[in-house]
PDB file of C-alpha atoms in Angstrom:
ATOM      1  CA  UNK H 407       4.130 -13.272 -15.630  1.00  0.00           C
ATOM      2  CA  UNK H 408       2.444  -9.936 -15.285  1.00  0.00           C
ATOM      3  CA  UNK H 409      -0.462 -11.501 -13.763  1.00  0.00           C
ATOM      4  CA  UNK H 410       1.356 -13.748 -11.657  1.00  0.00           C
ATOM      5  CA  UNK H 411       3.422 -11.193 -10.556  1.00  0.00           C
ATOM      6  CA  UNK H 412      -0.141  -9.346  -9.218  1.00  0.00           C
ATOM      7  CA  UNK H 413      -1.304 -12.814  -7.467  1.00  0.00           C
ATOM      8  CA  UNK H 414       2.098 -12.591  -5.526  1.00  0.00           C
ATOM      9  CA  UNK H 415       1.338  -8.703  -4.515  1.00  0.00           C
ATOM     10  CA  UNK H 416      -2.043  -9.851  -3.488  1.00  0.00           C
ATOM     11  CA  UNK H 417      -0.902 -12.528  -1.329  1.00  0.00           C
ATOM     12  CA  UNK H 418       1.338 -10.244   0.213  1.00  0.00           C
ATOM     13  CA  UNK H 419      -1.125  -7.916   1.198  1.00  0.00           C
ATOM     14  CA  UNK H 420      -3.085 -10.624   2.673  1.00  0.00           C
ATOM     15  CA  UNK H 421      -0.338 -10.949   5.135  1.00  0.00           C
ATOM     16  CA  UNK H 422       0.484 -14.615   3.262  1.00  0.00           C
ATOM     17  CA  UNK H 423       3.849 -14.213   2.474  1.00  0.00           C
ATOM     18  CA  UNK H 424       4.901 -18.019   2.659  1.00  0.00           C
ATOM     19  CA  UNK H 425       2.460 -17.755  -0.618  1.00  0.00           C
ATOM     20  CA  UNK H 426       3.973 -14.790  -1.951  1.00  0.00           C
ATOM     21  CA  UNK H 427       7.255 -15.461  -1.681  1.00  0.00           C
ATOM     22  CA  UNK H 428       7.004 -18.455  -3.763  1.00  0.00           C
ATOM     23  CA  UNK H 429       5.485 -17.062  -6.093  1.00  0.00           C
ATOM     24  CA  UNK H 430       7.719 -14.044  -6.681  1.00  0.00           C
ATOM     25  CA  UNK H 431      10.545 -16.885  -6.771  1.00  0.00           C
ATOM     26  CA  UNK H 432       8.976 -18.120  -9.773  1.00  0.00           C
ATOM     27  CA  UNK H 433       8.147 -15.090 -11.747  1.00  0.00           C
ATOM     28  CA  UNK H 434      11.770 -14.199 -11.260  1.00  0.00           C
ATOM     29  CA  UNK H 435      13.079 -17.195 -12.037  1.00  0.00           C
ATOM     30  CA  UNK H 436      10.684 -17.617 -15.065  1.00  0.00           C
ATOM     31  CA  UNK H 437      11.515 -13.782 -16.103  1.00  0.00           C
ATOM     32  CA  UNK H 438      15.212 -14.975 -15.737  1.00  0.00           C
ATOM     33  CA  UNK H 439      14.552 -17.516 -18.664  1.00  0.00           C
ATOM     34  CA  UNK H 440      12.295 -15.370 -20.330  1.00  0.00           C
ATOM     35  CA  UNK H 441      13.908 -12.002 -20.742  1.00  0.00           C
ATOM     36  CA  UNK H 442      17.245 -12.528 -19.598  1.00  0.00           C
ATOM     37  CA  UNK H 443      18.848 -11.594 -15.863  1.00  0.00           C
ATOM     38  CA  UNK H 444      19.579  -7.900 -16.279  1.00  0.00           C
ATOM     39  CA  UNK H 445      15.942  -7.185 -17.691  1.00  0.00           C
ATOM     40  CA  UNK H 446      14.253  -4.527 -15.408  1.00  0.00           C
ATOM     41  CA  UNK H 447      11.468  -7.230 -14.937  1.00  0.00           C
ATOM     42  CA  UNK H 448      13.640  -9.086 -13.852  1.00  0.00           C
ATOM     43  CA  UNK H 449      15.417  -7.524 -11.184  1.00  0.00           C
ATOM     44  CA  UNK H 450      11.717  -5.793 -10.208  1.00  0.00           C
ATOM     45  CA  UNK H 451      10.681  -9.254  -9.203  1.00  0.00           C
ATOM     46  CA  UNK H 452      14.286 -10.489  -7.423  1.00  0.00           C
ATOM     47  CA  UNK H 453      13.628  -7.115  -5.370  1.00  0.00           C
ATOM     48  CA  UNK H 454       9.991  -8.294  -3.942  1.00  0.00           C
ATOM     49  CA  UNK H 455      11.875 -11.823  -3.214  1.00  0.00           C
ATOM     50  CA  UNK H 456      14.047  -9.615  -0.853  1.00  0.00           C
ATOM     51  CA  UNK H 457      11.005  -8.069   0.499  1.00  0.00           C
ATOM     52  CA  UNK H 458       9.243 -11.554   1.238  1.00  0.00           C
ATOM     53  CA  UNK H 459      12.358 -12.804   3.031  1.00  0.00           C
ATOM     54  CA  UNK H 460      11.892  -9.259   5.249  1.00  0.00           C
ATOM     55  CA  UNK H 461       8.648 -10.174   6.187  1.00  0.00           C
ATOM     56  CA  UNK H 462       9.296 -13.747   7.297  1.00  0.00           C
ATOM     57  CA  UNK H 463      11.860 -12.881   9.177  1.00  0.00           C
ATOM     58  CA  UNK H 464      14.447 -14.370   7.015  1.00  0.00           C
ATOM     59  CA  UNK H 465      16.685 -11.211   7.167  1.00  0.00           C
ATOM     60  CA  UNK H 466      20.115 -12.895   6.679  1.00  0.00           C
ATOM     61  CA  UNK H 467      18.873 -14.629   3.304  1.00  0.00           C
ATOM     62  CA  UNK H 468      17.668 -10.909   2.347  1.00  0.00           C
ATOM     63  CA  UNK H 469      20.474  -9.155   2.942  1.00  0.00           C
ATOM     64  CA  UNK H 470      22.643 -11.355   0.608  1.00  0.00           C
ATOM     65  CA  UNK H 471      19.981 -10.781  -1.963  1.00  0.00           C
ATOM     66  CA  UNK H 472      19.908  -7.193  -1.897  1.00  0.00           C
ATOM     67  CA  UNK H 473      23.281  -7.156  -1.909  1.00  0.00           C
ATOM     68  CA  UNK H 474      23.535  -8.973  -5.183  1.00  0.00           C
ATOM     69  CA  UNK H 475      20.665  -6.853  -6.492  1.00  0.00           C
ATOM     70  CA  UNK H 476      22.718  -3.552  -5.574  1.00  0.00           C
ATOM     71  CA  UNK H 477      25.934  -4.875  -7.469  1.00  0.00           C
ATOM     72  CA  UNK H 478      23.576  -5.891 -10.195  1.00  0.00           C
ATOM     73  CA  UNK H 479      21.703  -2.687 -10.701  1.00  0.00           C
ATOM     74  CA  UNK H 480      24.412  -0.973 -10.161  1.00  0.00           C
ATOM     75  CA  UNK H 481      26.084  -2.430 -13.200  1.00  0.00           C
ATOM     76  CA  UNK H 482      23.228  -2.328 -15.337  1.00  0.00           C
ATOM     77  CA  UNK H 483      21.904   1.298 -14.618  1.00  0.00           C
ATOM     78  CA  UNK H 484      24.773   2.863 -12.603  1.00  0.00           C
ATOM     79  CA  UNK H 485      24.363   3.679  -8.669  1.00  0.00           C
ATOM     80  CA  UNK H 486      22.399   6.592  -9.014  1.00  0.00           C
ATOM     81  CA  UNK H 487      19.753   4.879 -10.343  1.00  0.00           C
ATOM     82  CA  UNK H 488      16.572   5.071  -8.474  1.00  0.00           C
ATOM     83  CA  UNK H 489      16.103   1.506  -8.731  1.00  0.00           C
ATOM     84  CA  UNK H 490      19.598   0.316  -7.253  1.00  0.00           C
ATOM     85  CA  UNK H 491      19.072   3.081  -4.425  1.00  0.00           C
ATOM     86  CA  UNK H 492      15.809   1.307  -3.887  1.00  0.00           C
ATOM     87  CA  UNK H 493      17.977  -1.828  -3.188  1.00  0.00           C
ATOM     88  CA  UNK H 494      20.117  -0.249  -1.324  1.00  0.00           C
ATOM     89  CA  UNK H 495      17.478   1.171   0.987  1.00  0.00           C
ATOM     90  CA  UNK H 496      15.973  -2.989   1.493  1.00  0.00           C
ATOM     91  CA  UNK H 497      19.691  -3.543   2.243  1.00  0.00           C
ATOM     92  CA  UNK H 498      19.486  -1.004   5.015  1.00  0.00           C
ATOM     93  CA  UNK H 499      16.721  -2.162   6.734  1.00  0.00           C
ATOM     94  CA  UNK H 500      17.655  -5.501   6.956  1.00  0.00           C
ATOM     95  CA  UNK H 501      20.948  -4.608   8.226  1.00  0.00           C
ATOM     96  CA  UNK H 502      18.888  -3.094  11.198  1.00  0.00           C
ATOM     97  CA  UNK H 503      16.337  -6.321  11.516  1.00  0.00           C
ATOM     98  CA  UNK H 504      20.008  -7.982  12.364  1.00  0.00           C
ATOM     99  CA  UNK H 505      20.500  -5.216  14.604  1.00  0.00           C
ATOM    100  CA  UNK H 506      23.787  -4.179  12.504  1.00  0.00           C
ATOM    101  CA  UNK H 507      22.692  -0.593  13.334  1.00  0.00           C
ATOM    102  CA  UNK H 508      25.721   1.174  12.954  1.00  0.00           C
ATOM    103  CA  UNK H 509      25.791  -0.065   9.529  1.00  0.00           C
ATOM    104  CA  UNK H 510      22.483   0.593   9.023  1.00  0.00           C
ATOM    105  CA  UNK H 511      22.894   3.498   9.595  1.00  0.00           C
ATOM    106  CA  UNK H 512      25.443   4.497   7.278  1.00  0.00           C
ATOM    107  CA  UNK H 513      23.359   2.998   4.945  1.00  0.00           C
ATOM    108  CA  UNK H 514      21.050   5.053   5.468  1.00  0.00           C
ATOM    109  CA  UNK H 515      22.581   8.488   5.440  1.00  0.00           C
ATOM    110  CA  UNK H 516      24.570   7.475   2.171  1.00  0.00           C
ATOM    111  CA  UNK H 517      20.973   6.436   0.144  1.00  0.00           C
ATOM    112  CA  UNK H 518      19.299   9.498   1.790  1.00  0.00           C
ATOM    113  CA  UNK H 519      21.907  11.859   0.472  1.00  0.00           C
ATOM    114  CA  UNK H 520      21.815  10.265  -2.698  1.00  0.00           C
ATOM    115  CA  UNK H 521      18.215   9.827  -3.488  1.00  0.00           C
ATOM    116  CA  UNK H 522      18.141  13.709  -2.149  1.00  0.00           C
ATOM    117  CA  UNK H 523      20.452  14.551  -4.925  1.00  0.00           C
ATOM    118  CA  UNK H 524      18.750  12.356  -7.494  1.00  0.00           C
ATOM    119  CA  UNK H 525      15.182  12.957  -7.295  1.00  0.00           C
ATOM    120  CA  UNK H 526      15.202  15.821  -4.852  1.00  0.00           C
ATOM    121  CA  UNK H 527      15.166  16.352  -0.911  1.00  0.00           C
ATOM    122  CA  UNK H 528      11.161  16.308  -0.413  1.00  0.00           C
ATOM    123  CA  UNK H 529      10.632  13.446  -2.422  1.00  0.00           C
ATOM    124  CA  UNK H 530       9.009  10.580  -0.957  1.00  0.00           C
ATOM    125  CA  UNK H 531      11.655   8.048  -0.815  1.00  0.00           C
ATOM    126  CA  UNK H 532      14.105  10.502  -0.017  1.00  0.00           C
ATOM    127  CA  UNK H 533      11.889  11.160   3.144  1.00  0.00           C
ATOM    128  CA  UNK H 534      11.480   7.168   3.944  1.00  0.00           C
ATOM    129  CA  UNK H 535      15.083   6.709   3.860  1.00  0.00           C
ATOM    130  CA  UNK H 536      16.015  10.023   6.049  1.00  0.00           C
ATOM    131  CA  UNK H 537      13.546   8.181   8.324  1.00  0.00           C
ATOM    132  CA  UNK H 538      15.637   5.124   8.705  1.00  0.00           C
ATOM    133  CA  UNK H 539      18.169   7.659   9.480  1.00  0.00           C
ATOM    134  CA  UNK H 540      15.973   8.697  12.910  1.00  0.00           C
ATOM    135  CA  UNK H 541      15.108   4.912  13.630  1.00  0.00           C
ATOM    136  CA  UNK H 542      18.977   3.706  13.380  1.00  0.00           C
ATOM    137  CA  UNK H 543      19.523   6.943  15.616  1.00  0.00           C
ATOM    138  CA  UNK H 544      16.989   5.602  17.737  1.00  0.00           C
ATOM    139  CA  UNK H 545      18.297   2.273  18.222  1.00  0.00           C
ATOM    140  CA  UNK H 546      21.485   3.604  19.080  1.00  0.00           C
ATOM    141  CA  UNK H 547      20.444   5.823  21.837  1.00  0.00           C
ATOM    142  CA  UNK H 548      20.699   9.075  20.436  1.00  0.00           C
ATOM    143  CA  UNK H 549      17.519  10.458  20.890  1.00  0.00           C
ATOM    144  CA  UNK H 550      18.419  14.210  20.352  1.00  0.00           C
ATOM    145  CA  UNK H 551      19.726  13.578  16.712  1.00  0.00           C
ATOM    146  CA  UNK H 552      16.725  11.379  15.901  1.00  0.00           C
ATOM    147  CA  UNK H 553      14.388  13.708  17.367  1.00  0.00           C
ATOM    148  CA  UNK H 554      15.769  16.477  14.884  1.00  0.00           C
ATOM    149  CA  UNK H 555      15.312  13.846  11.913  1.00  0.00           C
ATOM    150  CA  UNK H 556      11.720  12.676  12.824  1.00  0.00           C
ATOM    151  CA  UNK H 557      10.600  16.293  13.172  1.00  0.00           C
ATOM    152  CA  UNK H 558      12.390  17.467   9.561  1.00  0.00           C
ATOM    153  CA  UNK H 559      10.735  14.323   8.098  1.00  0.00           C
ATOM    154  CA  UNK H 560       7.497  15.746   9.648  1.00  0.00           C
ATOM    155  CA  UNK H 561       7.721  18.891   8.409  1.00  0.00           C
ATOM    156  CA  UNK H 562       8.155  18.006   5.309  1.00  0.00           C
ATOM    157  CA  UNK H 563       5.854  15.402   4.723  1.00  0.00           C
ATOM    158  CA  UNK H 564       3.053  18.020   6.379  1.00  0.00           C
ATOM    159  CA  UNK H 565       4.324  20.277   3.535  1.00  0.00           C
ATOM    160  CA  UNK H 566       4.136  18.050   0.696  1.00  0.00           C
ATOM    161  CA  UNK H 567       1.271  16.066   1.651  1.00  0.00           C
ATOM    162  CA  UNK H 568      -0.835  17.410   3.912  1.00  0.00           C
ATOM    163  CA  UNK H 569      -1.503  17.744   7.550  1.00  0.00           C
ATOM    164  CA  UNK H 570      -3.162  14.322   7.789  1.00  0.00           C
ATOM    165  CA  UNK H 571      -2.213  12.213   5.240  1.00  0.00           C
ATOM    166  CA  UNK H 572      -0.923   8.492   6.657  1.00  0.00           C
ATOM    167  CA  UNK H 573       2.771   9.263   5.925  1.00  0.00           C
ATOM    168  CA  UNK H 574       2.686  12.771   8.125  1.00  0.00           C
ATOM    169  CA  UNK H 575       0.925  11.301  10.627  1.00  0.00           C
ATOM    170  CA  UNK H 576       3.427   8.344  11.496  1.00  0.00           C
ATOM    171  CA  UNK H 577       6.097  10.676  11.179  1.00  0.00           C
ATOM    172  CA  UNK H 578       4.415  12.843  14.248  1.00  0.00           C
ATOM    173  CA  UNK H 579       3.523   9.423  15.916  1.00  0.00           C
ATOM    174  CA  UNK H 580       7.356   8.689  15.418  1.00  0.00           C
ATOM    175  CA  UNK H 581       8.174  12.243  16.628  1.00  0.00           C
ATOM    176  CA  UNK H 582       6.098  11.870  19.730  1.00  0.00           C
ATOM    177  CA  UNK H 583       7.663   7.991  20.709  1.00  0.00           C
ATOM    178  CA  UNK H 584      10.805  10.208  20.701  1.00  0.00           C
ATOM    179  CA  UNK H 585       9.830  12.392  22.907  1.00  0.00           C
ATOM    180  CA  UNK H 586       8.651   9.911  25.132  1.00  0.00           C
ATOM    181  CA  UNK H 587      12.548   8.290  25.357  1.00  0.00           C
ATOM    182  CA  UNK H 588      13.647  11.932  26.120  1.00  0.00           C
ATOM    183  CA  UNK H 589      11.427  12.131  29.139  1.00  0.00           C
ATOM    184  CA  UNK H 590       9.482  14.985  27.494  1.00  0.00           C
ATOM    185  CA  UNK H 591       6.034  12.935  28.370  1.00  0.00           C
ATOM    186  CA  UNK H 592       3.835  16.119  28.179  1.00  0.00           C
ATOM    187  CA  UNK H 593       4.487  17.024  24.560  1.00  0.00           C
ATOM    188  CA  UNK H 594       4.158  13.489  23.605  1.00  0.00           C
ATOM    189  CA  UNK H 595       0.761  13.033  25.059  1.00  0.00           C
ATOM    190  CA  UNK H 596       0.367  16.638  23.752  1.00  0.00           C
ATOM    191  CA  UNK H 597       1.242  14.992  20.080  1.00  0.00           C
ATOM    192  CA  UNK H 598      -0.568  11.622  20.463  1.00  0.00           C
ATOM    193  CA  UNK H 599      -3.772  13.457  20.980  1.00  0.00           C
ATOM    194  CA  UNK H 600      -3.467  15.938  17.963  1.00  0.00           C
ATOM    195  CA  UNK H 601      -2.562  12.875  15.584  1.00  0.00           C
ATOM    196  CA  UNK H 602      -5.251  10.877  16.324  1.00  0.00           C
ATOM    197  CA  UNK H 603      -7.619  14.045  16.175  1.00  0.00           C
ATOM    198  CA  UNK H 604      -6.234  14.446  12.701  1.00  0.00           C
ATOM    199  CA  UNK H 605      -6.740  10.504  11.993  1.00  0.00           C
ATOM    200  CA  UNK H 606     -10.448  10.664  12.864  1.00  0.00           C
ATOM    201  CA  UNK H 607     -10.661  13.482  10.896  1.00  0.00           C
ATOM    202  CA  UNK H 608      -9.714  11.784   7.937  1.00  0.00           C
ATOM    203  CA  UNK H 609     -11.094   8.784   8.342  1.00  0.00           C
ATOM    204  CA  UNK H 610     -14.337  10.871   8.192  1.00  0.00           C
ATOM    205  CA  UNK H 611     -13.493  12.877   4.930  1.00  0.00           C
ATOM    206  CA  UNK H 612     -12.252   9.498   3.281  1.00  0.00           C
ATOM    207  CA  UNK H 613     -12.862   6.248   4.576  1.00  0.00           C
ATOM    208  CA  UNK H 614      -9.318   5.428   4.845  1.00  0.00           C
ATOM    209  CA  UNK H 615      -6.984   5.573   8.185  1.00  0.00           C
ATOM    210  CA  UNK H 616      -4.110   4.638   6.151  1.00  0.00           C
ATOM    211  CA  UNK H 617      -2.410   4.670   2.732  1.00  0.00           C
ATOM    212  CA  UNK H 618      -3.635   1.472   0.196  1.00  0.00           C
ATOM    213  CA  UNK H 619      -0.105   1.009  -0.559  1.00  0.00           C
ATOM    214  CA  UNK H 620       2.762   0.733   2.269  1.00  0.00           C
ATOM    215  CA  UNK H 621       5.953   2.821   1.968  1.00  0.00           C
ATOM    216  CA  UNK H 622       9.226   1.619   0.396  1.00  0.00           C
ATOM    217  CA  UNK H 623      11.268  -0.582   1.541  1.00  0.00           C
ATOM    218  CA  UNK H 624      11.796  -4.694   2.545  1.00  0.00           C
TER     219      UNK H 624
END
């Protein structure tokens, strides 16, 4: 199941999610049989269902899942866990791929304070799920707020990764689209340039424009 499990990550970085979604659906239904529901392998495998529904654009069908994962995780290793904040955090962004983005964006702010308090402000889901704080801002209009939240999440990702790693780099791209909705077209162009300085730069050094695995999240 191990191995089968891989096949379905595979797919799914192939962009064949039809393919990987099936097969996650059977892993977790054969780990269901296997180990039992509440086993962490599991619920590991109902969680990349949810993700596979994200990507087809099945959000509605993911949203009841995740929801049913949170309650579940939450039983089984208590809300704080950074599993069932993980959940929560697919919940959230499918609430905004059904443009629920006040609820979202709650969402949001609750998992980012708690995964803050849990594994520490800087960390790097912490930082993903402040982001989704700045994109439901976004959505709603309030660029000012979301501007502040982009360039925090800059900030610190520049600080705990580096000036050019993937993750700081779409956070300035993200800081600079801001801008751009605020009229403030100098410092965006001003931005745009410096990031993709930084991303020719490291594709130089490394090879790679972008990180082998994506960031968390449905």
């Amino acid at each position: 199941l191990v191995t089968r499990y891989e096949v379905a990550y595979a797919l799914g970085r192939l962009g064949r999610w039809t393919e990987a979604l099936a097969t996650y659906r059977e892993v977790a239904a054969a780990r269901t049989r296997a180990l039992g529901p509440d086993h962490g392998d599991t619920l590991a495998a109902r969680y990349e269902v949810g993700i596979g529904l994200g990507r087809l654009g099945r959000s509605a069908e993911a949203l009841e899942l995740y929801r049913a994962l949170v309650d579940d995780r939450a039983r089984v290793h208590g809300p704080d866990d950074p599993e069932t904040l993980r959940a929560r955090h697919g919940l959230g962004v499918n609430l905004g791929r059904l443009a629920r983005w006040d609820e979202a964006l709650t969402e949001a702010r609750e998992v980012a304070a708690a995964r803050a308090r849990v594994l520490g402000p800087d960390h790097p889901d912490t930082l993903v799920s402040r982001r989704e704080v700045a994109v439901g801002l976004g959505w709603l209009a309030r660029w000012d707020e979301a501007l502040t939240v982009y360039t925090e999440v800059a900030a610190a990702r520049e600080r705990v990764l580096g000036l050019d790693h993937p993750d700081t780099l779409a956070s300035r791209n993200d800081e600079a689209h801001c801008l751009e909705q605020l009229g403030r077209h100098t410092e965006a162009v001003e931005l745009y340039r410096r990031v993709a300085a930084l991303r020719e730069r490291r594709v130089a050094r490394t090879g790679w424009a972008s990180s082998p695995r994506g960031a968390d999240g449905g």
